[in-house]
Amino acid sequence: MFVLYVSITLITALAAGAGTWMNYTRHPTPVAAAKQVQVPESWMVPLGTLQGLGALGLIAGFVFPPIGLAAATGLVLYFIGAVIAHLRVGDRHYGAVLPALALVVTTLVVTVAYRLG
């Protein structure tokens, strides 16, 4: 279980870190997605910061388990919000949102299972 926990947590942290970089650099992919769901481009850095904090929290969770659990929960809420943003405007082309949501939910489930032992 330890190897699964470490592996999925690192993969999720790397993905969230990549999302942070994409938002900070205003990569065309998240910018287009934001326009599609009518999210102002000025929100790109704050949204990227939330992803980055989630990534750092997952890594910190190796040493301080409650922080990792909080980070995984926060990332789940972040991507639920992204799904809601797509639904709000009637957009059914979620892009990477659904796979990302699946990844963070898996991370949360594995984290809870590992920590409860």
mmCIF file with all atom_site columns, C-alpha atoms in Angstrom:
data_model
loop_
_atom_site.group_PDB
_atom_site.id
_atom_site.type_symbol
_atom_site.label_atom_id
_atom_site.label_alt_id
_atom_site.label_comp_id
_atom_site.label_asym_id
_atom_site.label_entity_id
_atom_site.label_seq_id
_atom_site.pdbx_PDB_ins_code
_atom_site.Cartn_x
_atom_site.Cartn_y
_atom_site.Cartn_z
_atom_site.occupancy
_atom_site.B_iso_or_equiv
_atom_site.pdbx_formal_charge
_atom_site.auth_seq_id
_atom_site.auth_comp_id
_atom_site.auth_asym_id
_atom_site.auth_atom_id
_atom_site.pdbx_PDB_model_num
ATOM 1   C CA . MET A 1 1   ? 0.000   0.000  0.000   1.00 0.00 ? 1   MET A CA 1
ATOM 2   C CA . PHE A 1 2   ? 2.923   2.325  0.730   1.00 0.00 ? 2   PHE A CA 1
ATOM 3   C CA . VAL A 1 3   ? 4.222   2.124  -2.847  1.00 0.00 ? 3   VAL A CA 1
ATOM 4   C CA . LEU A 1 4   ? 0.755   2.880  -4.240  1.00 0.00 ? 4   LEU A CA 1
ATOM 5   C CA . TYR A 1 5   ? 0.324   5.822  -1.860  1.00 0.00 ? 5   TYR A CA 1
ATOM 6   C CA . VAL A 1 6   ? 3.715   7.333  -2.737  1.00 0.00 ? 6   VAL A CA 1
ATOM 7   C CA . SER A 1 7   ? 3.307   6.715  -6.476  1.00 0.00 ? 7   SER A CA 1
ATOM 8   C CA . ILE A 1 8   ? -0.185  8.177  -6.846  1.00 0.00 ? 8   ILE A CA 1
ATOM 9   C CA . THR A 1 9   ? 0.680   11.117 -4.609  1.00 0.00 ? 9   THR A CA 1
ATOM 10  C CA . LEU A 1 10  ? 3.800   11.973 -6.619  1.00 0.00 ? 10  LEU A CA 1
ATOM 11  C CA . ILE A 1 11  ? 1.960   11.639 -9.934  1.00 0.00 ? 11  ILE A CA 1
ATOM 12  C CA . THR A 1 12  ? -0.826  13.905 -8.684  1.00 0.00 ? 12  THR A CA 1
ATOM 13  C CA . ALA A 1 13  ? 1.630   16.438 -7.262  1.00 0.00 ? 13  ALA A CA 1
ATOM 14  C CA . LEU A 1 14  ? 3.500   16.545 -10.584 1.00 0.00 ? 14  LEU A CA 1
ATOM 15  C CA . ALA A 1 15  ? 0.244   16.981 -12.508 1.00 0.00 ? 15  ALA A CA 1
ATOM 16  C CA . ALA A 1 16  ? -0.908  19.773 -10.193 1.00 0.00 ? 16  ALA A CA 1
ATOM 17  C CA . GLY A 1 17  ? 2.521   21.387 -10.475 1.00 0.00 ? 17  GLY A CA 1
ATOM 18  C CA . ALA A 1 18  ? 2.268   21.249 -14.263 1.00 0.00 ? 18  ALA A CA 1
ATOM 19  C CA . GLY A 1 19  ? -1.170  22.850 -14.033 1.00 0.00 ? 19  GLY A CA 1
ATOM 20  C CA . THR A 1 20  ? 0.311   25.591 -11.898 1.00 0.00 ? 20  THR A CA 1
ATOM 21  C CA . TRP A 1 21  ? 3.026   26.266 -14.452 1.00 0.00 ? 21  TRP A CA 1
ATOM 22  C CA . MET A 1 22  ? 0.478   26.280 -17.293 1.00 0.00 ? 22  MET A CA 1
ATOM 23  C CA . ASN A 1 23  ? -1.706  28.808 -15.476 1.00 0.00 ? 23  ASN A CA 1
ATOM 24  C CA . TYR A 1 24  ? 1.226   31.025 -14.471 1.00 0.00 ? 24  TYR A CA 1
ATOM 25  C CA . THR A 1 25  ? 2.615   31.113 -18.006 1.00 0.00 ? 25  THR A CA 1
ATOM 26  C CA . ARG A 1 26  ? -0.859  31.524 -19.502 1.00 0.00 ? 26  ARG A CA 1
ATOM 27  C CA . HIS A 1 27  ? -0.416  28.445 -21.655 1.00 0.00 ? 27  HIS A CA 1
ATOM 28  C CA . PRO A 1 28  ? -3.015  28.381 -24.462 1.00 0.00 ? 28  PRO A CA 1
ATOM 29  C CA . THR A 1 29  ? -4.744  25.240 -23.140 1.00 0.00 ? 29  THR A CA 1
ATOM 30  C CA . PRO A 1 30  ? -5.968  26.581 -19.776 1.00 0.00 ? 30  PRO A CA 1
ATOM 31  C CA . VAL A 1 31  ? -6.541  30.047 -21.259 1.00 0.00 ? 31  VAL A CA 1
ATOM 32  C CA . ALA A 1 32  ? -8.868  28.556 -23.903 1.00 0.00 ? 32  ALA A CA 1
ATOM 33  C CA . ALA A 1 33  ? -10.630 26.445 -21.263 1.00 0.00 ? 33  ALA A CA 1
ATOM 34  C CA . ALA A 1 34  ? -11.115 29.511 -19.065 1.00 0.00 ? 34  ALA A CA 1
ATOM 35  C CA . LYS A 1 35  ? -12.606 31.454 -21.973 1.00 0.00 ? 35  LYS A CA 1
ATOM 36  C CA . GLN A 1 36  ? -14.901 28.539 -22.785 1.00 0.00 ? 36  GLN A CA 1
ATOM 37  C CA . VAL A 1 37  ? -16.338 28.537 -19.256 1.00 0.00 ? 37  VAL A CA 1
ATOM 38  C CA . GLN A 1 38  ? -16.345 32.346 -18.975 1.00 0.00 ? 38  GLN A CA 1
ATOM 39  C CA . VAL A 1 39  ? -13.680 32.556 -16.274 1.00 0.00 ? 39  VAL A CA 1
ATOM 40  C CA . PRO A 1 40  ? -11.709 35.819 -16.490 1.00 0.00 ? 40  PRO A CA 1
ATOM 41  C CA . GLU A 1 41  ? -8.080  35.471 -17.541 1.00 0.00 ? 41  GLU A CA 1
ATOM 42  C CA . SER A 1 42  ? -7.162  37.454 -14.431 1.00 0.00 ? 42  SER A CA 1
ATOM 43  C CA . TRP A 1 43  ? -8.103  34.378 -12.384 1.00 0.00 ? 43  TRP A CA 1
ATOM 44  C CA . MET A 1 44  ? -5.371  32.249 -13.992 1.00 0.00 ? 44  MET A CA 1
ATOM 45  C CA . VAL A 1 45  ? -2.693  33.045 -11.411 1.00 0.00 ? 45  VAL A CA 1
ATOM 46  C CA . PRO A 1 46  ? -4.962  32.580 -8.351  1.00 0.00 ? 46  PRO A CA 1
ATOM 47  C CA . LEU A 1 47  ? -6.260  29.279 -9.755  1.00 0.00 ? 47  LEU A CA 1
ATOM 48  C CA . GLY A 1 48  ? -2.707  28.189 -10.518 1.00 0.00 ? 48  GLY A CA 1
ATOM 49  C CA . THR A 1 49  ? -1.710  29.121 -6.985  1.00 0.00 ? 49  THR A CA 1
ATOM 50  C CA . LEU A 1 50  ? -4.431  26.865 -5.590  1.00 0.00 ? 50  LEU A CA 1
ATOM 51  C CA . GLN A 1 51  ? -3.134  23.991 -7.695  1.00 0.00 ? 51  GLN A CA 1
ATOM 52  C CA . GLY A 1 52  ? 0.425   24.704 -6.600  1.00 0.00 ? 52  GLY A CA 1
ATOM 53  C CA . LEU A 1 53  ? -0.566  24.756 -2.947  1.00 0.00 ? 53  LEU A CA 1
ATOM 54  C CA . GLY A 1 54  ? -2.311  21.434 -3.486  1.00 0.00 ? 54  GLY A CA 1
ATOM 55  C CA . ALA A 1 55  ? 0.848   19.968 -5.017  1.00 0.00 ? 55  ALA A CA 1
ATOM 56  C CA . LEU A 1 56  ? 3.026   21.240 -2.171  1.00 0.00 ? 56  LEU A CA 1
ATOM 57  C CA . GLY A 1 57  ? 0.502   20.019 0.388   1.00 0.00 ? 57  GLY A CA 1
ATOM 58  C CA . LEU A 1 58  ? 0.535   16.526 -1.084  1.00 0.00 ? 58  LEU A CA 1
ATOM 59  C CA . ILE A 1 59  ? 4.323   16.415 -0.771  1.00 0.00 ? 59  ILE A CA 1
ATOM 60  C CA . ALA A 1 60  ? 4.189   17.855 2.758   1.00 0.00 ? 60  ALA A CA 1
ATOM 61  C CA . GLY A 1 61  ? 1.719   15.087 3.579   1.00 0.00 ? 61  GLY A CA 1
ATOM 62  C CA . PHE A 1 62  ? 4.563   12.588 3.520   1.00 0.00 ? 62  PHE A CA 1
ATOM 63  C CA . VAL A 1 63  ? 5.829   14.240 6.715   1.00 0.00 ? 63  VAL A CA 1
ATOM 64  C CA . PHE A 1 64  ? 2.628   15.817 8.089   1.00 0.00 ? 64  PHE A CA 1
ATOM 65  C CA . PRO A 1 65  ? -0.272  13.503 7.123   1.00 0.00 ? 65  PRO A CA 1
ATOM 66  C CA . PRO A 1 66  ? -3.106  15.956 7.946   1.00 0.00 ? 66  PRO A CA 1
ATOM 67  C CA . ILE A 1 67  ? -1.671  18.455 5.455   1.00 0.00 ? 67  ILE A CA 1
ATOM 68  C CA . GLY A 1 68  ? -1.600  15.813 2.725   1.00 0.00 ? 68  GLY A CA 1
ATOM 69  C CA . LEU A 1 69  ? -5.184  14.855 3.465   1.00 0.00 ? 69  LEU A CA 1
ATOM 70  C CA . ALA A 1 70  ? -6.255  18.513 3.394   1.00 0.00 ? 70  ALA A CA 1
ATOM 71  C CA . ALA A 1 71  ? -4.394  19.058 0.111   1.00 0.00 ? 71  ALA A CA 1
ATOM 72  C CA . ALA A 1 72  ? -6.001  16.037 -1.538  1.00 0.00 ? 72  ALA A CA 1
ATOM 73  C CA . THR A 1 73  ? -9.422  17.205 -0.343  1.00 0.00 ? 73  THR A CA 1
ATOM 74  C CA . GLY A 1 74  ? -8.740  20.717 -1.621  1.00 0.00 ? 74  GLY A CA 1
ATOM 75  C CA . LEU A 1 75  ? -7.750  19.419 -5.052  1.00 0.00 ? 75  LEU A CA 1
ATOM 76  C CA . VAL A 1 76  ? -10.927 17.331 -5.232  1.00 0.00 ? 76  VAL A CA 1
ATOM 77  C CA . LEU A 1 77  ? -12.970 20.449 -4.437  1.00 0.00 ? 77  LEU A CA 1
ATOM 78  C CA . TYR A 1 78  ? -10.966 22.465 -6.998  1.00 0.00 ? 78  TYR A CA 1
ATOM 79  C CA . PHE A 1 79  ? -11.769 20.041 -9.805  1.00 0.00 ? 79  PHE A CA 1
ATOM 80  C CA . ILE A 1 80  ? -15.406 19.654 -8.736  1.00 0.00 ? 80  ILE A CA 1
ATOM 81  C CA . GLY A 1 81  ? -15.542 23.426 -9.126  1.00 0.00 ? 81  GLY A CA 1
ATOM 82  C CA . ALA A 1 82  ? -14.050 23.086 -12.604 1.00 0.00 ? 82  ALA A CA 1
ATOM 83  C CA . VAL A 1 83  ? -16.729 20.556 -13.571 1.00 0.00 ? 83  VAL A CA 1
ATOM 84  C CA . ILE A 1 84  ? -19.410 22.899 -12.208 1.00 0.00 ? 84  ILE A CA 1
ATOM 85  C CA . ALA A 1 85  ? -17.930 25.757 -14.256 1.00 0.00 ? 85  ALA A CA 1
ATOM 86  C CA . HIS A 1 86  ? -18.289 23.653 -17.412 1.00 0.00 ? 86  HIS A CA 1
ATOM 87  C CA . LEU A 1 87  ? -21.837 22.604 -16.530 1.00 0.00 ? 87  LEU A CA 1
ATOM 88  C CA . ARG A 1 88  ? -22.805 26.193 -15.744 1.00 0.00 ? 88  ARG A CA 1
ATOM 89  C CA . VAL A 1 89  ? -22.201 27.280 -19.332 1.00 0.00 ? 89  VAL A CA 1
ATOM 90  C CA . GLY A 1 90  ? -23.495 24.070 -20.899 1.00 0.00 ? 90  GLY A CA 1
ATOM 91  C CA . ASP A 1 91  ? -20.042 22.965 -22.066 1.00 0.00 ? 91  ASP A CA 1
ATOM 92  C CA . ARG A 1 92  ? -19.779 19.184 -22.290 1.00 0.00 ? 92  ARG A CA 1
ATOM 93  C CA . HIS A 1 93  ? -16.170 19.192 -23.541 1.00 0.00 ? 93  HIS A CA 1
ATOM 94  C CA . TYR A 1 94  ? -14.331 18.900 -20.250 1.00 0.00 ? 94  TYR A CA 1
ATOM 95  C CA . GLY A 1 95  ? -10.863 18.405 -21.701 1.00 0.00 ? 95  GLY A CA 1
ATOM 96  C CA . ALA A 1 96  ? -8.502  17.313 -18.938 1.00 0.00 ? 96  ALA A CA 1
ATOM 97  C CA . VAL A 1 97  ? -10.907 18.191 -16.117 1.00 0.00 ? 97  VAL A CA 1
ATOM 98  C CA . LEU A 1 98  ? -12.538 14.759 -15.726 1.00 0.00 ? 98  LEU A CA 1
ATOM 99  C CA . PRO A 1 99  ? -9.266  12.791 -15.834 1.00 0.00 ? 99  PRO A CA 1
ATOM 100 C CA . ALA A 1 100 ? -7.789  15.265 -13.340 1.00 0.00 ? 100 ALA A CA 1
ATOM 101 C CA . LEU A 1 101 ? -10.824 14.860 -11.086 1.00 0.00 ? 101 LEU A CA 1
ATOM 102 C CA . ALA A 1 102 ? -10.466 11.079 -11.290 1.00 0.00 ? 102 ALA A CA 1
ATOM 103 C CA . LEU A 1 103 ? -6.771  11.379 -10.398 1.00 0.00 ? 103 LEU A CA 1
ATOM 104 C CA . VAL A 1 104 ? -7.323  13.592 -7.354  1.00 0.00 ? 104 VAL A CA 1
ATOM 105 C CA . VAL A 1 105 ? -10.253 11.476 -6.109  1.00 0.00 ? 105 VAL A CA 1
ATOM 106 C CA . THR A 1 106 ? -8.044  8.395  -6.425  1.00 0.00 ? 106 THR A CA 1
ATOM 107 C CA . THR A 1 107 ? -5.305  10.202 -4.518  1.00 0.00 ? 107 THR A CA 1
ATOM 108 C CA . LEU A 1 108 ? -7.720  11.130 -1.745  1.00 0.00 ? 108 LEU A CA 1
ATOM 109 C CA . VAL A 1 109 ? -9.074  7.571  -1.472  1.00 0.00 ? 109 VAL A CA 1
ATOM 110 C CA . VAL A 1 110 ? -5.583  6.037  -1.437  1.00 0.00 ? 110 VAL A CA 1
ATOM 111 C CA . THR A 1 111 ? -4.371  8.611  1.098   1.00 0.00 ? 111 THR A CA 1
ATOM 112 C CA . VAL A 1 112 ? -7.269  7.870  3.447   1.00 0.00 ? 112 VAL A CA 1
ATOM 113 C CA . ALA A 1 113 ? -6.855  4.105  3.004   1.00 0.00 ? 113 ALA A CA 1
ATOM 114 C CA . TYR A 1 114 ? -3.116  4.276  3.654   1.00 0.00 ? 114 TYR A CA 1
ATOM 115 C CA . ARG A 1 115 ? -3.417  6.538  6.678   1.00 0.00 ? 115 ARG A CA 1
ATOM 116 C CA . LEU A 1 116 ? -6.222  4.471  8.241   1.00 0.00 ? 116 LEU A CA 1
ATOM 117 C CA . GLY A 1 117 ? -4.081  1.503  7.700   1.00 0.00 ? 117 GLY A CA 1
#
